[in-house]
């Protein structure tokens, strides 16, 4: 078995995720988005909009300023000259995946048919015709949101008491049908999902594909390995949230086929696997702010193994107990995670607010500050904000204010 240093594994992972590619010098178009998707395979969706929605940021982190409607059009519209590239489903949580990968998750849709109906048993017993009524209404009116469906079908009753957990019966029925693949997202209005029938969203040749579960899982594990470069089995499993047994079998088969090569990474307690197409550059240069749901760091234990960077999202932590802040962006500089900043887009004031800025232990502040200041200025301009305002928290706050991010 070959061995790798952690530094080599880190460079391999960064290259696999597209951070070793040169940034484009001209305009950004669908070719660049396709290249990005070849690297990352999927983009996680999340409703938090304190700085920028999560699905826009990973492409920006890798190629810089681009028009956000590039992703909107690829995910939620279709034209003959610009067909839909992305579709929503449960991959790594709620995600945008390439349209051609949708059939690889049909086995999950079938499993959800059982699990979601079990979760929704009380609803199905109390309102036995609701799911069929929702499906019929979407067929007639889609793409349509859950709120409009609720109005059309006569409403429902709230589930739960907290504002984050309220779900109407109609919304619950929509989510059940989405999980089973009987509905998908036809479009979005703001961040509201507008449901539609898969046959009106996906090409016929995609709908016709229904691979065996073992074949589909093996394809997903291969995609995970390609996106990660070098990874443990648990890393491979997490990318598409696969089961341990199914992922283990697929990994063994891919090793036998020569797609994956077992390797030992110094300091890692578990065996790793390197994809046959992975490359390990001598160095990775450049800078990037990473949102909390960037695929480079969403597996927190892997981020700690690769970068020595302990990262936890603190959205759900009461404010007095937060260490770094509400929505913290790690800062990647020349292949290392060297700092973290708590960011908020103040759209009323036209400012990107840095609510806290912190260097990692033994970080070279003199090197970090000018790069981070420029990165913050670039992000503000991309978001259409007039400037950057640095508040007082963190050891980088004062030097950043003195630097006055452009």
Coordinates of C-alpha atoms in Angstrom, one line a residue:
X1 CA 0.0 0.0 0.0
X2 CA 1.3 3.4 -0.9
X3 CA 1.6 6.1 1.7
X4 CA 0.9 9.8 1.6
X5 CA 1.7 12.7 3.9
X6 CA -1.2 14.8 5.2
X7 CA 0.2 17.7 3.1
X8 CA 0.0 15.6 -0.1
X9 CA -3.5 14.4 0.8
X10 CA -4.5 18.1 1.4
X11 CA -3.2 19.2 -2.0
X12 CA -4.9 16.2 -3.6
X13 CA -8.2 17.1 -2.1
X14 CA -7.9 20.8 -3.1
X15 CA -7.1 19.8 -6.6
X16 CA -10.1 17.5 -6.8
X17 CA -12.3 20.3 -5.7
X18 CA -11.0 22.7 -8.3
X19 CA -8.8 24.9 -6.1
X20 CA -5.7 24.2 -8.1
X21 CA -7.3 25.3 -11.4
X22 CA -6.5 28.7 -12.7
X23 CA -9.3 31.3 -12.4
X24 CA -10.8 32.3 -15.8
X25 CA -9.6 35.6 -17.2
X26 CA -12.7 36.5 -19.2
X27 CA -16.4 36.2 -18.9
X28 CA -18.0 33.4 -16.9
X29 CA -20.5 31.1 -18.7
X30 CA -22.1 27.7 -18.6
X31 CA -18.8 26.1 -19.6
X32 CA -17.3 27.2 -16.3
X33 CA -20.3 25.9 -14.4
X34 CA -20.0 22.5 -16.1
X35 CA -16.4 22.4 -15.2
X36 CA -17.2 23.2 -11.6
X37 CA -19.9 20.4 -11.6
X38 CA -17.4 18.0 -13.0
X39 CA -15.3 18.7 -9.9
X40 CA -17.8 19.0 -7.0
X41 CA -20.7 16.8 -8.5
X42 CA -23.4 18.7 -6.5
X43 CA -24.2 21.8 -4.5
X44 CA -25.9 21.9 -1.2
X45 CA -29.0 24.1 -0.7
X46 CA -29.7 25.9 2.5
X47 CA -32.2 28.5 3.5
X48 CA -29.9 30.8 5.5
X49 CA -29.4 34.1 3.7
X50 CA -27.4 36.1 6.2
X51 CA -24.6 36.7 3.8
X52 CA -25.4 34.8 0.5
X53 CA -27.3 31.6 -0.1
X54 CA -25.1 28.5 0.2
X55 CA -25.6 27.2 -3.4
X56 CA -24.1 30.4 -4.9
X57 CA -20.9 30.5 -2.9
X58 CA -18.9 27.4 -3.9
X59 CA -18.7 28.4 -7.5
X60 CA -17.6 31.9 -6.5
X61 CA -15.0 30.4 -4.1
X62 CA -13.4 28.6 -7.1
X63 CA -13.7 31.0 -10.0
X64 CA -14.4 34.5 -8.5
X65 CA -17.1 36.9 -9.6
X66 CA -19.8 35.5 -11.7
X67 CA -23.5 36.4 -12.4
X68 CA -25.6 34.5 -9.9
X69 CA -28.4 34.0 -12.5
X70 CA -26.0 31.5 -14.1
X71 CA -27.0 29.0 -11.4
X72 CA -30.6 30.2 -11.3
X73 CA -31.0 29.5 -15.0
X74 CA -29.2 26.2 -14.9
X75 CA -31.3 24.9 -12.0
X76 CA -34.8 26.4 -12.4
X77 CA -35.4 27.2 -16.1
X78 CA -35.2 25.3 -19.4
X79 CA -34.8 26.6 -23.0
X80 CA -34.0 24.7 -26.1
X81 CA -30.7 26.5 -26.5
X82 CA -30.0 26.3 -22.7
X83 CA -31.4 23.1 -21.3
X84 CA -31.7 22.6 -17.6
X85 CA -28.4 21.4 -16.1
X86 CA -29.4 20.9 -12.5
X87 CA -32.3 19.4 -10.5
X88 CA -33.0 19.2 -6.8
X89 CA -33.1 16.1 -4.6
X90 CA -31.8 14.7 -1.4
X91 CA -28.1 13.9 -2.1
X92 CA -25.9 15.5 0.5
X93 CA -28.9 16.9 2.3
X94 CA -31.1 19.0 -0.1
X95 CA -28.9 19.5 -3.1
X96 CA -28.7 20.6 -6.7
X97 CA -27.3 17.7 -8.8
X98 CA -26.7 17.3 -12.5
X99 CA -29.9 16.3 -14.3
X100 CA -28.2 13.1 -15.6
X101 CA -27.5 12.0 -12.0
X102 CA -31.1 12.0 -10.9
X103 CA -31.7 8.3 -11.9
X104 CA -28.8 7.3 -9.6
X105 CA -31.0 8.3 -6.6
X106 CA -34.2 6.5 -7.6
X107 CA -33.4 3.7 -5.2
X108 CA -33.4 6.3 -2.4
X109 CA -36.8 7.6 -3.7
X110 CA -38.2 4.1 -3.3
X111 CA -36.8 3.8 0.2
X112 CA -38.2 7.2 1.1
X113 CA -41.6 5.9 -0.1
X114 CA -41.6 3.7 3.0
X115 CA -39.8 5.9 5.5
X116 CA -41.6 9.1 4.7
X117 CA -45.0 7.4 4.7
X118 CA -44.2 6.0 8.1
X119 CA -43.3 9.5 9.4
X120 CA -46.5 10.8 7.8
X121 CA -48.7 8.0 9.1
X122 CA -50.8 10.3 11.3
X123 CA -51.4 12.7 8.4
X124 CA -52.2 9.9 5.9
X125 CA -54.7 8.4 8.4
X126 CA -56.3 11.8 9.2
X127 CA -56.4 13.1 5.6
X128 CA -56.2 10.0 3.4
X129 CA -56.9 11.8 0.2
X130 CA -54.6 14.8 0.6
X131 CA -51.5 13.3 -1.1
X132 CA -53.5 12.4 -4.2
X133 CA -55.2 15.8 -4.1
X134 CA -51.8 17.6 -4.0
X135 CA -50.5 15.5 -6.9
X136 CA -53.6 16.2 -8.9
X137 CA -53.4 20.0 -8.2
X138 CA -49.7 20.1 -9.2
X139 CA -50.5 18.3 -12.4
X140 CA -53.1 20.9 -13.2
X141 CA -51.4 24.1 -11.9
X142 CA -47.6 23.4 -11.5
X143 CA -45.1 24.7 -11.0
X144 CA -46.8 25.8 -7.8
X145 CA -45.8 26.5 -4.2
X146 CA -47.1 24.8 -1.1
X147 CA -48.8 27.9 0.1
X148 CA -50.8 28.2 -3.1
X149 CA -51.7 24.5 -2.9
X150 CA -52.8 24.9 0.7
X151 CA -55.2 27.8 -0.4
X152 CA -56.5 25.8 -3.3
X153 CA -57.1 22.7 -1.2
X154 CA -58.7 24.4 1.7
X155 CA -55.8 24.8 4.1
X156 CA -54.4 22.4 6.7
X157 CA -53.4 22.6 10.3
X158 CA -50.1 23.7 11.7
X159 CA -47.7 21.0 13.0
X160 CA -45.7 22.0 16.0
X161 CA -45.4 25.2 18.0
X162 CA -42.0 26.8 17.1
X163 CA -41.6 29.1 14.1
X164 CA -38.8 26.9 12.6
X165 CA -40.9 23.7 12.9
X166 CA -44.3 24.7 11.6
X167 CA -45.4 22.6 8.7
X168 CA -48.9 22.6 7.2
X169 CA -50.4 19.3 6.2
X170 CA -50.2 20.4 2.6
X171 CA -46.4 21.2 2.9
X172 CA -45.9 17.8 4.5
X173 CA -47.7 16.1 1.7
X174 CA -45.5 18.0 -0.8
X175 CA -42.3 17.0 0.9
X176 CA -43.4 13.3 1.0
X177 CA -44.1 13.4 -2.8
X178 CA -40.7 15.2 -3.4
X179 CA -38.9 12.6 -1.3
X180 CA -40.5 9.7 -3.3
X181 CA -39.7 11.4 -6.6
X182 CA -43.3 11.9 -7.6
X183 CA -42.8 15.7 -7.5
X184 CA -39.7 17.8 -8.1
X185 CA -38.8 21.4 -8.1
X186 CA -39.9 23.1 -11.3
X187 CA -38.8 26.6 -10.3
X188 CA -38.1 28.7 -7.3
X189 CA -39.7 32.1 -6.4
X190 CA -37.2 33.7 -4.1
X191 CA -36.3 30.6 -2.1
X192 CA -39.8 29.1 -2.2
X193 CA -39.8 25.8 -3.9
X194 CA -42.4 25.5 -6.7
X195 CA -43.4 21.9 -7.2
X196 CA -43.9 20.3 -10.6
X197 CA -44.1 16.8 -12.1
X198 CA -40.7 15.2 -13.0
X199 CA -42.0 14.5 -16.6
X200 CA -42.3 18.3 -17.1
X201 CA -38.9 19.0 -15.7
X202 CA -36.6 16.2 -16.7
X203 CA -35.8 14.8 -20.2
X204 CA -37.5 11.6 -21.2
X205 CA -34.2 9.8 -21.5
X206 CA -33.3 10.6 -17.9
X207 CA -36.7 9.5 -16.6
X208 CA -36.4 6.3 -18.6
X209 CA -33.2 5.3 -16.7
X210 CA -33.6 3.2 -13.5
X211 CA -30.3 1.5 -12.6
X212 CA -30.1 -1.3 -10.1
X213 CA -29.4 -0.1 -6.6
X214 CA -25.9 -1.7 -6.5
X215 CA -24.9 -0.1 -9.8
X216 CA -26.3 3.3 -8.8
X217 CA -24.5 3.3 -5.4
X218 CA -21.2 2.2 -7.1
X219 CA -21.6 5.2 -9.5
X220 CA -22.2 7.5 -6.5
X221 CA -19.2 6.3 -4.6
X222 CA -17.1 6.7 -7.7
X223 CA -18.4 10.3 -8.0
X224 CA -17.6 10.9 -4.3
X225 CA -14.1 9.6 -4.7
X226 CA -13.5 11.8 -7.8
X227 CA -14.8 14.9 -6.0
X228 CA -12.7 14.2 -2.9
X229 CA -9.5 13.0 -4.5
X230 CA -8.4 11.0 -1.5
X231 CA -10.8 9.9 1.2
X232 CA -11.6 7.4 3.9
X233 CA -14.7 5.2 3.4
X234 CA -16.6 7.3 5.8
X235 CA -15.8 10.4 3.7
X236 CA -17.0 8.6 0.6
X237 CA -20.2 7.6 2.4
X238 CA -20.9 11.1 3.6
X239 CA -20.8 12.8 0.3
X240 CA -24.1 11.3 -0.8
X241 CA -25.2 10.2 2.7
X242 CA -24.9 6.5 1.9
X243 CA -25.3 3.5 4.2
X244 CA -22.2 1.8 5.6
X245 CA -22.9 -1.6 4.1
X246 CA -23.7 -0.4 0.6
X247 CA -20.8 2.0 0.5
X248 CA -18.4 -0.7 1.8
X249 CA -19.4 -3.1 -1.0
X250 CA -19.2 -0.4 -3.7
X251 CA -15.7 0.7 -2.4
X252 CA -14.4 -2.9 -2.5
X253 CA -15.7 -3.3 -6.1
X254 CA -14.2 -0.1 -7.2
X255 CA -10.8 -1.1 -5.7
X256 CA -11.1 -4.4 -7.6
X257 CA -11.8 -2.6 -10.8
X258 CA -8.8 -0.3 -10.3
X259 CA -10.9 2.9 -10.0
X260 CA -9.8 3.3 -6.4
X261 CA -6.4 2.7 -4.9
X262 CA -6.0 2.0 -1.2
X263 CA -3.5 4.4 0.4
X264 CA -2.3 5.1 3.9
X265 CA -2.2 8.8 5.0
X266 CA 0.2 9.6 7.8
X267 CA -1.7 10.3 11.0
X268 CA -5.0 9.0 9.7
X269 CA -6.3 6.1 11.7
X270 CA -8.4 4.7 8.8
X271 CA -7.4 3.5 5.4
X272 CA -7.9 6.0 2.6
X273 CA -8.7 5.6 -1.1
X274 CA -7.3 7.6 -3.9
X275 CA -9.2 8.0 -7.2
X276 CA -7.3 6.9 -10.2
X277 CA -7.8 10.3 -11.8
X278 CA -6.6 12.3 -8.7
X279 CA -3.6 14.5 -9.1
X280 CA -1.3 15.9 -6.4
X281 CA 0.1 19.3 -7.4
X282 CA 3.3 20.5 -5.8
X283 CA 1.6 23.5 -4.4
X284 CA -1.9 25.1 -4.3
X285 CA -1.9 28.9 -4.4
X286 CA -4.6 31.6 -4.2
X287 CA -7.3 32.6 -1.7
X288 CA -11.0 31.8 -1.2
X289 CA -13.7 32.5 1.4
X290 CA -15.7 29.3 2.0
X291 CA -19.3 29.2 3.1
X292 CA -20.2 26.7 5.9
X293 CA -21.7 24.4 3.3
X294 CA -18.8 24.2 0.9
X295 CA -18.1 20.6 -0.1
X296 CA -14.5 21.0 0.8
X297 CA -15.3 21.4 4.5
X298 CA -18.9 20.2 5.1
X299 CA -17.5 16.9 6.6
X300 CA -16.1 18.6 9.7
X301 CA -14.0 15.6 10.9
X302 CA -12.4 15.4 7.4
X303 CA -11.6 19.1 7.5
X304 CA -9.9 18.6 10.8
X305 CA -7.8 15.7 9.4
X306 CA -6.8 17.5 6.3
X307 CA -6.3 21.0 7.6
X308 CA -6.0 20.8 11.4
X309 CA -9.1 23.0 11.4
X310 CA -11.8 22.4 13.9
X311 CA -15.0 23.9 12.5
X312 CA -18.5 23.9 13.9
X313 CA -21.4 25.9 12.6
X314 CA -22.9 28.0 15.4
X315 CA -26.3 29.1 14.0
X316 CA -28.1 27.0 16.6
X317 CA -25.9 28.0 19.5
X318 CA -27.3 30.8 21.7
X319 CA -25.4 34.0 21.0
X320 CA -23.6 34.3 24.4
X321 CA -22.1 30.8 23.9
X322 CA -20.9 31.3 20.3
X323 CA -17.1 31.2 19.9
X324 CA -16.7 32.7 16.5
X325 CA -20.2 33.8 15.3
X326 CA -23.4 33.1 13.6
X327 CA -22.4 32.3 10.0
X328 CA -18.6 31.9 9.8
X329 CA -16.6 31.6 6.6
X330 CA -13.2 29.9 6.7
X331 CA -10.5 31.6 4.7
X332 CA -8.3 29.5 2.5
X333 CA -4.9 30.9 1.6
X334 CA -2.3 29.0 -0.5
X335 CA -3.7 25.6 0.5
X336 CA -4.2 26.3 4.2
X337 CA -7.2 27.3 6.3
X338 CA -5.7 30.3 8.0
X339 CA -8.6 32.4 9.4
X340 CA -12.3 32.6 9.8
X341 CA -14.7 35.5 9.5
X342 CA -18.3 35.9 10.7
X343 CA -20.1 37.7 7.8
X344 CA -23.4 39.4 7.3
X345 CA -24.6 41.2 4.1
X346 CA -26.3 44.4 5.4
X347 CA -28.3 45.1 2.2
X348 CA -30.0 48.2 3.7
X349 CA -26.6 49.9 4.4
X350 CA -24.9 48.4 1.4
X351 CA -22.2 46.9 3.5
X352 CA -20.6 43.5 4.0
X353 CA -20.3 43.4 7.7
X354 CA -17.4 41.5 9.3
X355 CA -18.8 40.8 12.8
X356 CA -15.8 38.9 13.9
X357 CA -12.4 38.0 12.3
X358 CA -10.0 35.4 13.8
X359 CA -6.6 34.0 12.8
X360 CA -5.8 30.4 13.3
X361 CA -3.2 29.5 15.9
X362 CA 0.3 30.5 14.7
X363 CA -1.1 32.3 11.7
X364 CA 1.0 34.9 10.1
X365 CA -1.2 38.0 10.6
X366 CA 1.0 40.2 8.4
X367 CA 0.4 37.8 5.5
X368 CA -3.2 37.0 6.2
X369 CA -4.6 40.5 6.6
X370 CA -3.9 42.0 3.2
X371 CA -5.2 38.9 1.4
X372 CA -8.3 38.6 3.6
X373 CA -9.0 42.3 3.2
X374 CA -8.9 42.0 -0.6
X375 CA -11.0 38.9 -0.5
X376 CA -13.6 40.7 1.5
X377 CA -13.6 43.6 -0.9
X378 CA -14.0 41.3 -3.8
X379 CA -16.9 39.5 -2.2
X380 CA -18.7 42.7 -1.3
X381 CA -18.5 43.9 -4.9
X382 CA -19.8 40.5 -6.1
X383 CA -22.8 40.9 -3.8
X384 CA -23.4 44.4 -5.1
X385 CA -22.5 46.0 -1.8
X386 CA -20.6 49.3 -1.6
X387 CA -18.0 48.4 0.9
X388 CA -16.8 46.4 4.0
X389 CA -17.4 47.3 7.6
X390 CA -15.2 45.5 10.2
X391 CA -16.5 45.3 13.7
X392 CA -14.5 44.7 16.9
X393 CA -14.5 41.0 17.6
X394 CA -11.4 38.8 17.0
X395 CA -7.7 39.3 16.8
X396 CA -7.8 40.2 13.1
X397 CA -10.5 42.9 13.5
X398 CA -8.2 45.8 14.3
X399 CA -5.5 45.1 11.6
X400 CA -8.3 44.6 9.1
X401 CA -9.9 48.0 10.0
X402 CA -6.5 49.6 9.6
X403 CA -6.1 47.9 6.2
X404 CA -9.5 49.2 5.2
X405 CA -10.7 46.4 2.9
X406 CA -11.2 47.6 -0.7

